[in-house]
mmCIF file of C-alpha atoms in Angstrom:
data_model
loop_
_atom_site.group_PDB
_atom_site.id
_atom_site.type_symbol
_atom_site.label_atom_id
_atom_site.label_comp_id
_atom_site.label_asym_id
_atom_site.label_seq_id
_atom_site.Cartn_x
_atom_site.Cartn_y
_atom_site.Cartn_z
ATOM 1 C CA UNK E 1 -0.079 0.007 0.074
ATOM 2 C CA UNK E 2 2.975 2.217 0.241
ATOM 3 C CA UNK E 3 2.697 5.250 -2.000
ATOM 4 C CA UNK E 4 -0.626 4.221 -3.579
ATOM 5 C CA UNK E 5 -4.281 3.778 -2.728
ATOM 6 C CA UNK E 6 -5.878 0.390 -2.456
ATOM 7 C CA UNK E 7 -9.695 -0.360 -2.258
ATOM 8 C CA UNK E 8 -11.283 -0.976 1.066
ATOM 9 C CA UNK E 9 -14.587 -2.682 1.719
ATOM 10 C CA UNK E 10 -17.618 -0.354 1.329
ATOM 11 C CA UNK E 11 -16.287 1.650 -1.748
ATOM 12 C CA UNK E 12 -13.451 3.543 0.144
ATOM 13 C CA UNK E 13 -9.635 3.548 -0.102
ATOM 14 C CA UNK E 14 -6.637 3.553 1.996
ATOM 15 C CA UNK E 15 -2.847 4.683 1.592
ATOM 16 C CA UNK E 16 0.047 4.646 3.790
ATOM 17 C CA UNK E 17 1.528 8.026 4.278
ATOM 18 C CA UNK E 18 4.501 9.007 6.120
ATOM 19 C CA UNK E 19 4.739 12.085 8.363
ATOM 20 C CA UNK E 20 6.393 14.300 5.561
ATOM 21 C CA UNK E 21 3.842 13.289 2.998
ATOM 22 C CA UNK E 22 0.889 14.078 5.468
ATOM 23 C CA UNK E 23 2.456 17.411 6.274
ATOM 24 C CA UNK E 24 3.026 18.312 2.408
ATOM 25 C CA UNK E 25 -0.518 17.207 1.549
ATOM 26 C CA UNK E 26 -1.878 19.167 4.405
ATOM 27 C CA UNK E 27 0.084 22.131 3.454
ATOM 28 C CA UNK E 28 -0.827 22.118 -0.135
ATOM 29 C CA UNK E 29 -4.634 21.715 0.707
ATOM 30 C CA UNK E 30 -4.461 24.630 2.991
ATOM 31 C CA UNK E 31 -2.677 26.808 0.362
ATOM 32 C CA UNK E 32 -5.537 25.634 -2.104
ATOM 33 C CA UNK E 33 -7.976 26.974 0.451
ATOM 34 C CA UNK E 34 -6.219 30.393 0.791
ATOM 35 C CA UNK E 35 -6.065 30.619 -3.172
ATOM 36 C CA UNK E 36 -9.859 29.782 -3.451
ATOM 37 C CA UNK E 37 -10.597 32.317 -0.805
ATOM 38 C CA UNK E 38 -13.334 32.262 2.092
ATOM 39 C CA UNK E 39 -16.918 31.346 1.737
ATOM 40 C CA UNK E 40 -19.624 33.895 1.773
ATOM 41 C CA UNK E 41 -21.323 33.340 5.191
ATOM 42 C CA UNK E 42 -24.460 35.297 5.634
ATOM 43 C CA UNK E 43 -23.962 38.181 7.923
ATOM 44 C CA UNK E 44 -25.634 38.257 11.384
ATOM 45 C CA UNK E 45 -29.267 38.966 10.973
ATOM 46 C CA UNK E 46 -29.110 38.300 7.234
ATOM 47 C CA UNK E 47 -31.575 35.904 5.508
ATOM 48 C CA UNK E 48 -29.648 32.762 4.936
ATOM 49 C CA UNK E 49 -31.865 31.955 1.891
ATOM 50 C CA UNK E 50 -30.695 35.149 0.391
ATOM 51 C CA UNK E 51 -27.196 33.817 0.364
ATOM 52 C CA UNK E 52 -28.335 30.875 -1.735
ATOM 53 C CA UNK E 53 -29.498 33.085 -4.520
ATOM 54 C CA UNK E 54 -26.554 35.502 -4.474
ATOM 55 C CA UNK E 55 -24.908 36.236 -7.672
ATOM 56 C CA UNK E 56 -21.175 35.556 -8.106
ATOM 57 C CA UNK E 57 -18.552 37.389 -10.214
ATOM 58 C CA UNK E 58 -19.034 37.873 -13.782
ATOM 59 C CA UNK E 59 -15.369 38.386 -14.713
ATOM 60 C CA UNK E 60 -12.776 35.761 -14.953
ATOM 61 C CA UNK E 61 -10.140 35.764 -11.988
ATOM 62 C CA UNK E 62 -6.958 37.629 -13.050
ATOM 63 C CA UNK E 63 -4.625 34.926 -11.211
ATOM 64 C CA UNK E 64 -3.805 32.308 -13.943
ATOM 65 C CA UNK E 65 -4.205 29.496 -11.252
ATOM 66 C CA UNK E 66 -7.629 30.729 -10.254
ATOM 67 C CA UNK E 67 -8.561 31.208 -14.033
ATOM 68 C CA UNK E 68 -7.578 27.461 -14.646
ATOM 69 C CA UNK E 69 -9.757 26.319 -11.609
ATOM 70 C CA UNK E 70 -12.729 28.615 -12.778
ATOM 71 C CA UNK E 71 -12.374 28.526 -16.430
ATOM 72 C CA UNK E 72 -14.573 30.393 -18.986
ATOM 73 C CA UNK E 73 -17.619 28.320 -19.977
ATOM 74 C CA UNK E 74 -17.759 29.103 -23.544
ATOM 75 C CA UNK E 75 -14.474 30.757 -24.552
ATOM 76 C CA UNK E 76 -13.753 34.174 -25.189
ATOM 77 C CA UNK E 77 -13.457 34.393 -28.978
ATOM 78 C CA UNK E 78 -16.252 36.936 -29.502
ATOM 79 C CA UNK E 79 -18.468 39.362 -27.360
ATOM 80 C CA UNK E 80 -21.338 36.953 -27.545
ATOM 81 C CA UNK E 81 -19.333 34.043 -26.036
ATOM 82 C CA UNK E 82 -17.954 36.420 -23.375
ATOM 83 C CA UNK E 83 -21.343 37.538 -22.479
ATOM 84 C CA UNK E 84 -22.690 34.033 -22.093
ATOM 85 C CA UNK E 85 -19.761 33.009 -19.888
ATOM 86 C CA UNK E 86 -20.114 35.917 -17.758
ATOM 87 C CA UNK E 87 -23.776 35.046 -17.294
ATOM 88 C CA UNK E 88 -22.795 31.324 -16.549
ATOM 89 C CA UNK E 89 -20.072 32.298 -14.069
ATOM 90 C CA UNK E 90 -22.424 34.774 -12.308
ATOM 91 C CA UNK E 91 -24.771 31.900 -11.461
ATOM 92 C CA UNK E 92 -22.342 29.011 -10.916
ATOM 93 C CA UNK E 93 -19.043 30.104 -9.505
ATOM 94 C CA UNK E 94 -20.173 30.607 -6.031
ATOM 95 C CA UNK E 95 -21.424 27.104 -5.836
ATOM 96 C CA UNK E 96 -18.028 25.706 -7.576
ATOM 97 C CA UNK E 97 -15.843 27.626 -5.082
ATOM 98 C CA UNK E 98 -17.915 26.201 -2.291
ATOM 99 C CA UNK E 99 -17.492 22.439 -3.637
ATOM 100 C CA UNK E 100 -13.576 23.114 -4.247
ATOM 101 C CA UNK E 101 -13.508 24.638 -0.606
ATOM 102 C CA UNK E 102 -15.431 21.516 0.688
ATOM 103 C CA UNK E 103 -12.902 19.224 -1.181
ATOM 104 C CA UNK E 104 -9.916 20.789 0.304
ATOM 105 C CA UNK E 105 -11.365 20.854 3.732
ATOM 106 C CA UNK E 106 -12.240 17.190 3.591
ATOM 107 C CA UNK E 107 -8.533 16.564 2.717
ATOM 108 C CA UNK E 108 -7.239 18.647 5.769
ATOM 109 C CA UNK E 109 -9.634 17.042 8.123
ATOM 110 C CA UNK E 110 -8.834 13.484 7.019
ATOM 111 C CA UNK E 111 -5.120 14.105 7.199
ATOM 112 C CA UNK E 112 -5.782 15.524 10.610
ATOM 113 C CA UNK E 113 -7.519 12.165 11.584
ATOM 114 C CA UNK E 114 -4.822 9.817 10.482
ATOM 115 C CA UNK E 115 -3.576 7.930 13.446
ATOM 116 C CA UNK E 116 -0.126 8.957 14.116
ATOM 117 C CA UNK E 117 2.594 6.420 14.198
ATOM 118 C CA UNK E 118 6.466 6.743 14.373
ATOM 119 C CA UNK E 119 6.472 6.517 10.542
ATOM 120 C CA UNK E 120 3.234 8.110 9.656
ATOM 121 C CA UNK E 121 -0.118 6.119 9.384
ATOM 122 C CA UNK E 122 -2.566 4.896 7.106
ATOM 123 C CA UNK E 123 -5.218 7.262 5.668
ATOM 124 C CA UNK E 124 -8.648 5.469 5.336
ATOM 125 C CA UNK E 125 -11.218 7.108 3.333
ATOM 126 C CA UNK E 126 -14.972 6.601 2.873
ATOM 127 C CA UNK E 127 -16.475 6.489 -0.607
ATOM 128 C CA UNK E 128 -17.660 10.177 -0.159
ATOM 129 C CA UNK E 129 -14.114 11.190 1.005
ATOM 130 C CA UNK E 130 -12.797 9.674 -2.001
ATOM 131 C CA UNK E 131 -14.692 11.846 -4.172
ATOM 132 C CA UNK E 132 -13.600 14.792 -2.061
ATOM 133 C CA UNK E 133 -9.949 13.839 -2.534
ATOM 134 C CA UNK E 134 -10.261 13.281 -6.159
ATOM 135 C CA UNK E 135 -11.620 16.784 -6.536
ATOM 136 C CA UNK E 136 -8.812 18.404 -4.441
ATOM 137 C CA UNK E 137 -6.090 16.316 -6.137
ATOM 138 C CA UNK E 138 -7.273 17.556 -9.549
ATOM 139 C CA UNK E 139 -7.520 21.100 -8.364
ATOM 140 C CA UNK E 140 -4.013 20.770 -6.590
ATOM 141 C CA UNK E 141 -2.480 19.439 -9.987
ATOM 142 C CA UNK E 142 -4.250 22.157 -12.113
ATOM 143 C CA UNK E 143 -2.974 24.973 -9.829
ATOM 144 C CA UNK E 144 0.737 23.530 -9.573
ATOM 145 C CA UNK E 145 0.549 22.742 -13.305
ATOM 146 C CA UNK E 146 -0.570 26.283 -14.065
ATOM 147 C CA UNK E 147 2.284 27.797 -11.794
ATOM 148 C CA UNK E 148 4.805 25.571 -13.410
ATOM 149 C CA UNK E 149 3.310 26.212 -17.004
ATOM 150 C CA UNK E 150 3.026 22.605 -17.612
ATOM 151 C CA UNK E 151 2.117 22.035 -21.366
ATOM 152 C CA UNK E 152 0.523 19.022 -23.262
ATOM 153 C CA UNK E 153 4.171 18.169 -24.164
ATOM 154 C CA UNK E 154 5.141 17.960 -20.682
ATOM 155 C CA UNK E 155 2.158 15.789 -19.892
ATOM 156 C CA UNK E 156 3.267 13.110 -22.102
ATOM 157 C CA UNK E 157 6.604 12.484 -20.234
ATOM 158 C CA UNK E 158 8.933 13.866 -22.745
ATOM 159 C CA UNK E 159 8.664 17.387 -21.764
ATOM 160 C CA UNK E 160 11.476 19.625 -20.269
ATOM 161 C CA UNK E 161 9.938 19.608 -16.628
ATOM 162 C CA UNK E 162 10.751 15.969 -16.430
ATOM 163 C CA UNK E 163 14.441 16.489 -17.163
ATOM 164 C CA UNK E 164 15.021 19.404 -14.652
ATOM 165 C CA UNK E 165 18.297 19.453 -12.869
ATOM 166 C CA UNK E 166 18.106 19.030 -9.066
ATOM 167 C CA UNK E 167 19.504 22.615 -8.775
ATOM 168 C CA UNK E 168 16.306 24.100 -10.567
ATOM 169 C CA UNK E 169 14.041 25.949 -7.972
ATOM 170 C CA UNK E 170 11.025 24.336 -9.543
ATOM 171 C CA UNK E 171 12.103 20.937 -8.976
ATOM 172 C CA UNK E 172 10.264 20.373 -5.656
ATOM 173 C CA UNK E 173 7.061 21.430 -7.263
ATOM 174 C CA UNK E 174 7.416 19.190 -10.134
ATOM 175 C CA UNK E 175 8.078 16.279 -7.783
ATOM 176 C CA UNK E 176 4.852 17.315 -5.921
ATOM 177 C CA UNK E 177 3.020 17.544 -9.137
ATOM 178 C CA UNK E 178 4.215 14.039 -10.138
ATOM 179 C CA UNK E 179 3.448 12.468 -6.772
ATOM 180 C CA UNK E 180 0.131 14.209 -6.721
ATOM 181 C CA UNK E 181 -0.668 12.615 -10.174
ATOM 182 C CA UNK E 182 0.396 9.192 -8.921
ATOM 183 C CA UNK E 183 -1.772 9.446 -5.958
ATOM 184 C CA UNK E 184 -4.882 10.746 -8.231
ATOM 185 C CA UNK E 185 -4.292 7.850 -10.526
ATOM 186 C CA UNK E 186 -4.248 4.916 -8.044
ATOM 187 C CA UNK E 187 -7.401 6.587 -6.264
ATOM 188 C CA UNK E 188 -9.102 6.300 -9.597
ATOM 189 C CA UNK E 189 -8.032 2.867 -10.172
ATOM 190 C CA UNK E 190 -9.511 1.774 -6.706
ATOM 191 C CA UNK E 191 -12.840 3.363 -7.552
ATOM 192 C CA UNK E 192 -13.268 1.680 -10.911
ATOM 193 C CA UNK E 193 -15.489 -1.386 -10.935
#
């Protein structure tokens, strides 16, 4: 089980993680939460139902990583498509942000619940937690990939990121990106019938 997820009864999954891996995953999830931003909680005395119908932003985020997490729905080739994307974003981005926050929070909470041992512990996830983890792992890879400017050529294994010298300051993030991809892949495999 070391380094990859294995299926557990009931549709869940488990993976052995050492203390460093737990710390890295937790740190990345917290950074993702900070990037996504806080939720919009109703102010004291405000109608909680009004928050359900609150409109979100209509402009795409300026940060490239956020723009990757919250992409344009219809592209931006012409003004008609931009207007449709703005309308779509206005009514969907708040919910999407909430879901991404919930996924990242689930990662933090499940990591915090790992029984501590000298060498780490075993993370055991329920079926619902597996879905949260898949979402968060995907969001983390999209964010890191955007920051590293990963291209389709890099994804194929032949790109320059895979041949970085150890002295390159991007090397640790590339290693995290690859590791998260391996975790994501094994988690998907455990959930396949």
